[in-house]
XYZ file of C-alpha atoms in Angstrom:
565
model
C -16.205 2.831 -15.565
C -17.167 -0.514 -16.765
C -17.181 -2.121 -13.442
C -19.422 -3.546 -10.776
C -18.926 -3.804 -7.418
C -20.826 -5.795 -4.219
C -21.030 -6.986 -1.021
C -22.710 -10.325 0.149
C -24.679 -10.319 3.336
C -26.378 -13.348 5.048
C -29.323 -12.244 7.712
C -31.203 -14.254 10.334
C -35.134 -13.029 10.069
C -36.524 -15.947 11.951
C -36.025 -17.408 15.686
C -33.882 -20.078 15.606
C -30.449 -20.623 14.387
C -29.635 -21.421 10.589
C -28.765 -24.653 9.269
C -24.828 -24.914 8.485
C -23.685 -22.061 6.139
C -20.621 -23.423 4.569
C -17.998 -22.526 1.472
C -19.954 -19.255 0.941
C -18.601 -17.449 -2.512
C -18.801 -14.004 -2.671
C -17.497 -14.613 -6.467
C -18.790 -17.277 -8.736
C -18.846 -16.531 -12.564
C -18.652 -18.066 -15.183
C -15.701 -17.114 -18.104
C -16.401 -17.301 -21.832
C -13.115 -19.379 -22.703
C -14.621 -21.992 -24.614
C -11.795 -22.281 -27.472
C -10.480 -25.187 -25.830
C -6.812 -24.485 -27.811
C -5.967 -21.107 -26.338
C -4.928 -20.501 -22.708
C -6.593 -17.828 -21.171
C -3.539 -16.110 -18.925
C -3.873 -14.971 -14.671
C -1.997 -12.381 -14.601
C -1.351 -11.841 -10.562
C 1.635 -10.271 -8.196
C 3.643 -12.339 -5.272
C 2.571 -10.635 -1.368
C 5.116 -8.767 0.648
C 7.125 -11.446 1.514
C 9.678 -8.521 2.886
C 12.441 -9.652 -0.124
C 12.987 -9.423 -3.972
C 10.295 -11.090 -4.654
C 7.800 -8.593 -3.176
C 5.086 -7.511 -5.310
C 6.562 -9.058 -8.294
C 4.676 -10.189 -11.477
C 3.947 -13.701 -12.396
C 1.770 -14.707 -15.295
C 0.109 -18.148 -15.211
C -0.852 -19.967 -18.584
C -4.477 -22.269 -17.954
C -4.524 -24.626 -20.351
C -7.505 -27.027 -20.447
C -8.413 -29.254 -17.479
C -6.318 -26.631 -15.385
C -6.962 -24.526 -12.469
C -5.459 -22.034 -10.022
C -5.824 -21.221 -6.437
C -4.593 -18.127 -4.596
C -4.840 -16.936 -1.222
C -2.672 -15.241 1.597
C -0.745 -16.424 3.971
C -1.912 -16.095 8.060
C -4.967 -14.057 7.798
C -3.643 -11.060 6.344
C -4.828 -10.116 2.605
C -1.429 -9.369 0.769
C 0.723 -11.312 2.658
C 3.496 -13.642 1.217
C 1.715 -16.213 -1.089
C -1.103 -13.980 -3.140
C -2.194 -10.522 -3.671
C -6.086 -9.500 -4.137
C -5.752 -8.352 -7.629
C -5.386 -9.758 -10.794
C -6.199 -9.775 -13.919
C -7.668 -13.045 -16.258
C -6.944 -12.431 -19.790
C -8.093 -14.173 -22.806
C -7.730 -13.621 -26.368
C -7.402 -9.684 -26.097
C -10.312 -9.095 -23.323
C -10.635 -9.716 -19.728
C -11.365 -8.946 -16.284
C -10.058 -6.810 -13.480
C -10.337 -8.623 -9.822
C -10.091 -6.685 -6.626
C -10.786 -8.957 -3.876
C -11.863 -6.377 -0.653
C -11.477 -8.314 2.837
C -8.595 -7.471 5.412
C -8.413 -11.407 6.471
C -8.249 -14.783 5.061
C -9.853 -14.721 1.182
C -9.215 -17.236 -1.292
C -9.735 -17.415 -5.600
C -10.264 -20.608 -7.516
C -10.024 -20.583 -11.291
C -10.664 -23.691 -12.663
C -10.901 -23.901 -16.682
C -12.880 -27.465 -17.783
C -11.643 -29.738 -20.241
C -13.860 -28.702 -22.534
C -12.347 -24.835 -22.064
C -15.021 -22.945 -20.542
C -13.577 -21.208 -17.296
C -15.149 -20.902 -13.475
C -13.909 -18.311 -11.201
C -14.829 -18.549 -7.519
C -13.961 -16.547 -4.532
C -14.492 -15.514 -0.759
C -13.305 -16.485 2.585
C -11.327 -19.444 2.594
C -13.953 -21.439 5.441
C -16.916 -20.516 6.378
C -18.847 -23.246 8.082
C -21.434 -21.811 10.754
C -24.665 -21.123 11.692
C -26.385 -17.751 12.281
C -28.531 -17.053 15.317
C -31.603 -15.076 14.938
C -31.231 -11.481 14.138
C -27.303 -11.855 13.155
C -26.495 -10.566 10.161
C -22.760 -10.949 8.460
C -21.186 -9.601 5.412
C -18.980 -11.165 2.845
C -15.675 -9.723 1.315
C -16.365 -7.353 -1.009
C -16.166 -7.676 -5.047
C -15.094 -5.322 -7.709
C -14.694 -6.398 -11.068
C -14.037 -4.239 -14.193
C -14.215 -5.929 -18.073
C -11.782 -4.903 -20.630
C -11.162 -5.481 -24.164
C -8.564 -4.608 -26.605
C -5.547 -3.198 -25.313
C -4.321 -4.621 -21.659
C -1.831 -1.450 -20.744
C -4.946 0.716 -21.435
C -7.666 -1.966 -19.079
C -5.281 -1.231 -16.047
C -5.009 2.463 -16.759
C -8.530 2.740 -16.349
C -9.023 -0.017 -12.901
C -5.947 2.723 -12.023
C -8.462 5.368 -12.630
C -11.482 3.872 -10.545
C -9.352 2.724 -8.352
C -7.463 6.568 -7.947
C -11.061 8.524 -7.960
C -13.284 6.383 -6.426
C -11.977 4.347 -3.742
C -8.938 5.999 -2.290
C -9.159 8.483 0.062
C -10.360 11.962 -1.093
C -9.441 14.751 0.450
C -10.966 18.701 -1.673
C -12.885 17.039 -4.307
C -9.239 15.072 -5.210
C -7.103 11.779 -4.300
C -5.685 12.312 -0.989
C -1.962 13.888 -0.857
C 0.674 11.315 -0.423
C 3.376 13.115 2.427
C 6.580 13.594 1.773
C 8.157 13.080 5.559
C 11.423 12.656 7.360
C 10.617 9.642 8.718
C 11.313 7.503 12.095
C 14.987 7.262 12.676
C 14.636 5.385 15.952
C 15.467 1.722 16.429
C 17.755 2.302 13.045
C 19.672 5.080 13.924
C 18.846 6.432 17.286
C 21.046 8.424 19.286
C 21.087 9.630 22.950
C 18.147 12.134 23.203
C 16.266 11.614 20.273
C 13.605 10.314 21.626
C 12.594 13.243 24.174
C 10.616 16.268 23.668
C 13.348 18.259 22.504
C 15.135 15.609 20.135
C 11.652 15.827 18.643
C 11.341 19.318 18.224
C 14.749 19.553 16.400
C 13.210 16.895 14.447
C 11.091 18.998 13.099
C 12.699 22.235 12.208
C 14.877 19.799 10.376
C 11.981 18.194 8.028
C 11.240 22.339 7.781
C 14.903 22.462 6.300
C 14.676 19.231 3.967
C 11.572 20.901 2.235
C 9.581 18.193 3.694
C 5.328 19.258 4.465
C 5.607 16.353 7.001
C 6.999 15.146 10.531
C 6.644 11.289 11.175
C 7.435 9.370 14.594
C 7.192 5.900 14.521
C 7.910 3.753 17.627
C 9.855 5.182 20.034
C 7.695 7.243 22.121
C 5.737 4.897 24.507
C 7.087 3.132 27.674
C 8.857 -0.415 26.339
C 9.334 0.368 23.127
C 8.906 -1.867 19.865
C 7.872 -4.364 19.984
C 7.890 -5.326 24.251
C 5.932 -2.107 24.858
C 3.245 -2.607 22.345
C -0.202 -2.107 24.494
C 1.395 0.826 26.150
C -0.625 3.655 24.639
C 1.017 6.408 26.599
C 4.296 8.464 26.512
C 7.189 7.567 27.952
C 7.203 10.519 30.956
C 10.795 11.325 31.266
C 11.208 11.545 27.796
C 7.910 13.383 26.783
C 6.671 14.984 30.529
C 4.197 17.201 28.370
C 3.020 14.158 26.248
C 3.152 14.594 22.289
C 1.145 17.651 21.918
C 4.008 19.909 21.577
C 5.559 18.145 18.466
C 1.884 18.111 16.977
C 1.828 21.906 17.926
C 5.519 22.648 16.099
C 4.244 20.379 13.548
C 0.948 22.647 12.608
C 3.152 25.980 13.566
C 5.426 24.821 10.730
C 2.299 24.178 8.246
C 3.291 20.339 8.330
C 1.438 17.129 8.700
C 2.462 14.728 12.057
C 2.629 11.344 11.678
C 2.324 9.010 14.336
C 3.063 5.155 15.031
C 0.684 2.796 16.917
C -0.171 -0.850 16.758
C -3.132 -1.437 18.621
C -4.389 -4.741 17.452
C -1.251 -6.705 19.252
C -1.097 -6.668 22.733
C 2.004 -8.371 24.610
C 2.033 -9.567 27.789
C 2.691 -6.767 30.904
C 1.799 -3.890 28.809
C -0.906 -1.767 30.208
C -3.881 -2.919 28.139
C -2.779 -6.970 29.112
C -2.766 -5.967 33.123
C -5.836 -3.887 32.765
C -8.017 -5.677 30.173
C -7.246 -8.974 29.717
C -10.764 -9.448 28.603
C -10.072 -7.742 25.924
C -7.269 -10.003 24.380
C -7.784 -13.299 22.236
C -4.649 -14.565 24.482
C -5.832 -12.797 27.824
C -2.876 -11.225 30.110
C -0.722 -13.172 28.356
C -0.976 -11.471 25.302
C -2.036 -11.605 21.942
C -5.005 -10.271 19.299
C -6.595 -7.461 20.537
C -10.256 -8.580 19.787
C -12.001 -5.861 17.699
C -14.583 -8.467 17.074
C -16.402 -7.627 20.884
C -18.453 -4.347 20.210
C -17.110 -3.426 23.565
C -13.305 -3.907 23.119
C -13.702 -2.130 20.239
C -15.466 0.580 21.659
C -12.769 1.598 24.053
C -10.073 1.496 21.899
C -11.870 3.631 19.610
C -12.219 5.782 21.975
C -8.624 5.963 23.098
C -7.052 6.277 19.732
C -9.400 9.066 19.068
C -7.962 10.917 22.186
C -4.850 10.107 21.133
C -5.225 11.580 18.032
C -6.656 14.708 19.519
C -4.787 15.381 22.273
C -1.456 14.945 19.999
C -2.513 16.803 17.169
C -2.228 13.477 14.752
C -2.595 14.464 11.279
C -1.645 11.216 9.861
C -2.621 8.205 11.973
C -0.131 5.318 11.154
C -1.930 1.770 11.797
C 0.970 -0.952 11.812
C -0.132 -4.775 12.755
C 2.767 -7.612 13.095
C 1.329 -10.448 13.745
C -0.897 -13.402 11.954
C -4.260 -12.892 12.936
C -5.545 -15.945 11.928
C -4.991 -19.049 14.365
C -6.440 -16.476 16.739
C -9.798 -16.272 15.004
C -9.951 -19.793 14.162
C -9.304 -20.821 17.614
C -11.821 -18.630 19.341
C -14.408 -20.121 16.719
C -17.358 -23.558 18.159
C -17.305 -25.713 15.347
C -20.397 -25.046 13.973
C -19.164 -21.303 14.113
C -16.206 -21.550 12.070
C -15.218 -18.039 10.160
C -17.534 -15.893 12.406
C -14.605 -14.788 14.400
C -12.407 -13.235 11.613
C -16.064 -11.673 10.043
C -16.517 -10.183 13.231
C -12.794 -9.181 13.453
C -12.954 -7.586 10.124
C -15.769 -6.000 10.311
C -14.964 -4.493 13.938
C -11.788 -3.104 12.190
C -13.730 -1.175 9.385
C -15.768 0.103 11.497
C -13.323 1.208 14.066
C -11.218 3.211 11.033
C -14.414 4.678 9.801
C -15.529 6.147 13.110
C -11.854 7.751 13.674
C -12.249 9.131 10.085
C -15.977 10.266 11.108
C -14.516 12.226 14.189
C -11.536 13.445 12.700
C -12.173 15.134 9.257
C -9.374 15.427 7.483
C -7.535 12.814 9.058
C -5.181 10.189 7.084
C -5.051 6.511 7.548
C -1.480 4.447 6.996
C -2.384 1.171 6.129
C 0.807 -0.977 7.260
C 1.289 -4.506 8.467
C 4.441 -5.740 8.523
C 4.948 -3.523 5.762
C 2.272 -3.974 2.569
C 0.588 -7.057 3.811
C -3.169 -5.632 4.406
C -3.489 -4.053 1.281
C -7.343 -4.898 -0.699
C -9.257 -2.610 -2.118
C -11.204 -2.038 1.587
C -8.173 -0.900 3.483
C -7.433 1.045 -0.173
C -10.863 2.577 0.556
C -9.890 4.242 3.866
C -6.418 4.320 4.208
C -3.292 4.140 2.170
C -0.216 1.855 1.958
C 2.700 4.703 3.047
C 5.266 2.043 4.121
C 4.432 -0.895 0.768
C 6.962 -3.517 2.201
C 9.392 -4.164 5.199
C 12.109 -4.115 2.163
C 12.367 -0.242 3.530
C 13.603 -1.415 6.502
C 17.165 -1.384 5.679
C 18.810 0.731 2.622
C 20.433 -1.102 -0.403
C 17.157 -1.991 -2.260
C 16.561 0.728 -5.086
C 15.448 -1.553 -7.724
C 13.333 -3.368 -5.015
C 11.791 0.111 -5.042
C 11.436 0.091 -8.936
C 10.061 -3.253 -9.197
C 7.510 -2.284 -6.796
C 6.280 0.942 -8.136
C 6.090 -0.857 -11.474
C 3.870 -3.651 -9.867
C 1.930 -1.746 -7.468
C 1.073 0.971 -10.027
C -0.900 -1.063 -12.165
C -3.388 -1.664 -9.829
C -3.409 0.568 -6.087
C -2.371 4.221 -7.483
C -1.020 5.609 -4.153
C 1.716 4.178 -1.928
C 4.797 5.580 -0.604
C 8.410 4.136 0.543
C 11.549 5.110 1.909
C 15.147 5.811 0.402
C 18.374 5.643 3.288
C 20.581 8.025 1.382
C 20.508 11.383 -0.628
C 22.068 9.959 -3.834
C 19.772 10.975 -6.644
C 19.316 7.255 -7.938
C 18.354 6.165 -4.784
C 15.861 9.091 -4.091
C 14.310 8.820 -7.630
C 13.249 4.828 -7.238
C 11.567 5.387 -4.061
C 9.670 8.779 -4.715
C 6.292 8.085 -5.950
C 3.102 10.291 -5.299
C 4.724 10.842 -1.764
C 8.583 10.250 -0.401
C 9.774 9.149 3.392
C 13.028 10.127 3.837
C 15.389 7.996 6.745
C 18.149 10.931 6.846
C 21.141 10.118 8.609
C 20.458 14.000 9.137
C 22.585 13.780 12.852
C 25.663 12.466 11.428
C 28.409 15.017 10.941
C 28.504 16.376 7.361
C 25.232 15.300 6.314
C 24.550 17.202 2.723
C 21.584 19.041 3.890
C 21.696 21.221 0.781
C 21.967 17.888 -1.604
C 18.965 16.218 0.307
C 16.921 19.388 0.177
C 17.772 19.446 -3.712
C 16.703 16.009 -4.316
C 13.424 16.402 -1.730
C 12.312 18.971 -4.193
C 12.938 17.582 -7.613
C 10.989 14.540 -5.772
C 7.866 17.073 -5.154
C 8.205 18.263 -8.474
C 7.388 14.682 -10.095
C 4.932 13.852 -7.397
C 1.565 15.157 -9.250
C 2.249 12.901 -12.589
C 1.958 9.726 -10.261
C -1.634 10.787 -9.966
C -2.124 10.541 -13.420
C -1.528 7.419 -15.905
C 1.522 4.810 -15.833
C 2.974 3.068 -18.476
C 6.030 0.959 -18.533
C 8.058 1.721 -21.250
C 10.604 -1.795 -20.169
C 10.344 -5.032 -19.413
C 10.982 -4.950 -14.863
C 11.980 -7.571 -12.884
C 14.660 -6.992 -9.718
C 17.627 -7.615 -12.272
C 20.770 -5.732 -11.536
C 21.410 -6.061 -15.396
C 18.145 -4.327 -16.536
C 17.389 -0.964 -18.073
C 14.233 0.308 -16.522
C 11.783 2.904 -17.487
C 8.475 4.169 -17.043
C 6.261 7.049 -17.967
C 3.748 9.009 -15.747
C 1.174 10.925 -17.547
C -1.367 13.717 -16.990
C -3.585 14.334 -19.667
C -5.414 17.060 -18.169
C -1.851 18.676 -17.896
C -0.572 18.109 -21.093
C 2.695 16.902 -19.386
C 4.169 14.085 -18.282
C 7.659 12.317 -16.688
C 10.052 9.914 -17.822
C 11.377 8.264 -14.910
C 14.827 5.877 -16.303
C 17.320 3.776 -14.501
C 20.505 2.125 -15.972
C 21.344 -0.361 -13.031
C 25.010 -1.209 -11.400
C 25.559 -4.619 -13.855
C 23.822 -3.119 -16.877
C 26.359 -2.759 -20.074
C 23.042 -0.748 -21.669
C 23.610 2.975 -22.439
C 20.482 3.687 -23.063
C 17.070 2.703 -24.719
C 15.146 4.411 -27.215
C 11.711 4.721 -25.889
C 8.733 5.526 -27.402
C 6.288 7.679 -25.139
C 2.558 7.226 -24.783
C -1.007 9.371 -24.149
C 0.459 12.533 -26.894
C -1.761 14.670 -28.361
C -0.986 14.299 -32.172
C 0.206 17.016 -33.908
C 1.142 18.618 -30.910
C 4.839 19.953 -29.819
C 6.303 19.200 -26.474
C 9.134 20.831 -24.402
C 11.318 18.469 -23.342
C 13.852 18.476 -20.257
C 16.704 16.155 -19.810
C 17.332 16.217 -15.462
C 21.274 13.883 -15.054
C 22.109 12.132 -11.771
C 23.946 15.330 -11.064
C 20.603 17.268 -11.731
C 21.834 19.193 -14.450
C 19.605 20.049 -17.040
C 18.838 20.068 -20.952
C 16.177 21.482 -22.759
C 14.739 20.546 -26.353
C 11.698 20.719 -28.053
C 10.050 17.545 -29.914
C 7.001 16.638 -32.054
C 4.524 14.093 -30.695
C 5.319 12.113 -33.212
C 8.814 11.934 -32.622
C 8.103 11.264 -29.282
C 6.080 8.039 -30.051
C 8.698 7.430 -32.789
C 11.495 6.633 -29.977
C 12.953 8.877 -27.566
C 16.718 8.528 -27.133
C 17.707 7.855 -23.794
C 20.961 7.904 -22.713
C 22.797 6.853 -18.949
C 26.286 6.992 -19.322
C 26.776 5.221 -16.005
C 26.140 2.312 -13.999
C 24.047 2.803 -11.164
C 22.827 5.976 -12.505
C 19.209 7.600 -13.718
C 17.860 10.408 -16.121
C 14.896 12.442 -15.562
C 12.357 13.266 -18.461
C 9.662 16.031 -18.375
C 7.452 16.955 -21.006
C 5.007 19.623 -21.623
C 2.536 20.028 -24.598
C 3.893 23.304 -26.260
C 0.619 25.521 -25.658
């Protein structure tokens, strides 16, 4: 791949402290824009701002004498007011920016009048000294050039991105689980949250054709979010602990996920009575402070029993809370940015220890939904729950928007459809699908969900592979929407398209990507009602224009291909 990729670190060899280290840039390059009259283009995403907006794609034009600043909102990477990865353009070349550091970054692009471009970036502040023998890192850099043809650049960042920084589990990308997920604070019902609601729980995720069981927070005394620091089961509700849903969970040959936030603490939970000096807020509450070698320690150390004792397969890492007035207030002003450094790099080294003691083990990367996502936390763990927007059902073409956003640059993430309506299923599958069943209700279609569960697992292998959009996507209720997943080392490929509840569009003619020329391809049609069609087609046909038809609102049509051997 044509990209490069470092980290920054600053060391202490002598014996007395450093003078001030201040506005340290990781990232400082200069960009060959020089033609003064043509704008070189940013093309970036909004954060999870938990709305419409998440995720979505915004291009900015930089015209001469111009700049651009990005960075996050409260100390967490992907949260509300930037994302760390863009792309700069300019006249048919460019670069690829992932910007790795799970706190407070920021990017300045500032193009001169004259129209050559700078591009800087790092933490936001750093202003401190270093005492002797104290070494720090900086965020981490990846860049990757391109030239020629954009769709094609972040096909290949997709790529690098898929194969060597994500998670590998066999020699491959980790497997994304398909789950029926929490069903507690959003549904619960009296006993569902015991030992035997749980067990049910799972033969049911058995019966959906699901290959995993996730809990989220409703097993430990207090409950979400007043119990948060309680790292134990409740013990009427689970006397024997967890370890008997993990057990029915690997009897089943299924995954078990399971929720925790241990970086907030609030106040009368067990770790704020019994280590206050642990918290950045004390018994009253607050960060849990992964920067002290010792905090960090023991909750290492507990989460790893945790994991063991409960037979965690799939260790789910939420975090609600703004981390950064914490670090900034625990910082001596000539130490300003060494507490979120320390934070930071306490929390990659906490994940990579758990990882180091449990092989095999899976990391969900959540915060308030998809607001820690950089190309660090991509490293170790994956996004499985993108954006609080799965929170509550009604949002499909949230989901769509978001896969189309999201794919161009992190390959693997995962969120959650409310009801088994095929539409609904088919724009929140991705490489992975959670599933928040109303499964207790009377009547629940359990042969419809199952159905739609498996056509989900069927697709789920092409989103390891290539994405193109084949539409324009915004969150438009008007819009047709379509995009293709492709394996060339299968042959095959899907056509995923939706025809949305206010759009007067039957149907597109679509011209498909990545064929083999020459070549013949089966072709299968899949309706909202799953029934199927089956034709054969040229390639060139297929890059000709596909007809594509959606005879009703609010409805989708499945394409699968497969090179005619």
């Amino acid at each position: 791949y044509p990209a490069t990729d470092w980290v920054l670190f600053f060391e202490n060899t002598g014996t007395q402290d450093t003078p001030i280290l201040e506005d340290v840039q990781a990232l400082d390059v200069r960009l060959r824009t020089g033609y003064m009259r043509h704008a070189p283009v940013v093309h970036e995403l909004e954060g999870d701002a938990c709305g419409e907006r998440t995720f979505h794609p915004k291009d900015t034009s930089l015209e001469a004498g111009k700049s651009l600043r990005m960075a996050p909102t409260g100390g967490r990477p992907s949260s509300i007011s930037a994302f760390p990865f863009f792309n700069f353009e300019y006249e048919g070349r460019g670069l690829i920016t992932a910007i790795g550091w799970t706190g407070q970054w920021a990017a300045q692009i500032d193009r001169a009048d004259t129209g050559p471009t700078r591009l800087r970036g790092g933490m936001e502040h750093t202003h401190f000294v270093l005492r002797p023998g104290e070494r720090v890192r900086t965020p981490r850099i990846v860049m990757m050039a391109w030239a020629g043809d954009r769709l094609a650049a972040h096909n290949r960042f997709r790529r690098l991105v898929l194969f060597k920084y994500v998670p590998q589990a066999d020699g491959a990308p980790a497997r994304l689980p398909t789950a029926l997920q929490t069903f507690d604070r959003y549904n619960a019902r009296p006993g569902w949250a015991t030992e035997a609601g749980q067990l049910e729980a799972v033969k049911v995720a058995q019966r959906l054709g699901c290959e995993t069981y996730w809990l989220d927070a409703a097993w430990f005394p207090g409950n979400f979010p007043n119990g948060v620091g309680n790292w134990y089961c409740k013990p009427q509700e689970f006397p024997n602990g967890l370890k008997p849903v993990g057990d029915a969970c690997k009897n089943a040959g299924m995954r078990f996920v399971l929720w925790f936030e241990p970086e907030r603490v609030v106040r009368g939970t067990q770790i704020a009575e019994e280590h206050p000096e642990f918290v950045l807020g004390g018994k009253d509450g607050g960060l849990f402070n992964l920067s002290d070698p010792a905090a960090r320690a023991w909750l290492t150390d507990l989460l790893s029993q945790r994991i063991s004792e409960f037979g965690i397969t799939l260790y789910r890492n939420d975090f609600n809370m703004d981390p950064l007035s914490y670090w900034q207030g625990n910082d001596a002003p000539d130490r300003q940015g060494i507490s979120e450094i320390r934070y930071v790099e306490g929390l990659y080294a906490m994940w990579d220890e758990l990882l180091a003691r449990h092989p095999g083990l899976l990391i969900d990367n959540c915060s308030s939904g998809g607001r820690r996502i950089d190309i660090e936390m991509c490293s170790r763990s994956v996004p499985l729950w993108r954006s609080d927007t799965n929170c509550s059902p009604g949002h499909p073409d949230w989901n769509q928007l978001q896969s189309f956003a999201l794919g161009q640059y992190v390959p693997l993430s995962t969120s959650c459809v409310w009801a088994p309506k095929a539409y609904d299923v088919r724009s929140s599958a991705t490489g992975g699908l959670l599933c928040q069943f109303a499964y207790l209700e009377d009547g629940f279609p359990m042969e419809l969900a199952s159905a739609l569960v498996a056509e989900a697992r069927v697709n789920q292998p092409f989103w390891y592979g290539d994405f193109y959009p084949l539409t324009p996507c915004s969150n438009r209720p008007d819009e047709f929407v379509a995009y293709q997943l492709h394996r060339p080392d299968l042959g095959a490929g899907v056509v995923i398209a939706y025809r949305r509840a206010e759009c007067n569009y039957l149907g597109l003619i679509l011209g498909l990507n990545a064929l083999r020329p020459g070549a013949s391809y089966h072709v299968q049609f899949v309706d909202e009602q799953s029934v199927k069609t089956d034709q054969t087609f040229s390639a060139a046909e297929l890059a000709a224009g596909l007809p594509v038809r959606v005879t009703e609102k609010g409805n989708s049509t499945i394409i699968r291909y497969a090179e005619v051997r």
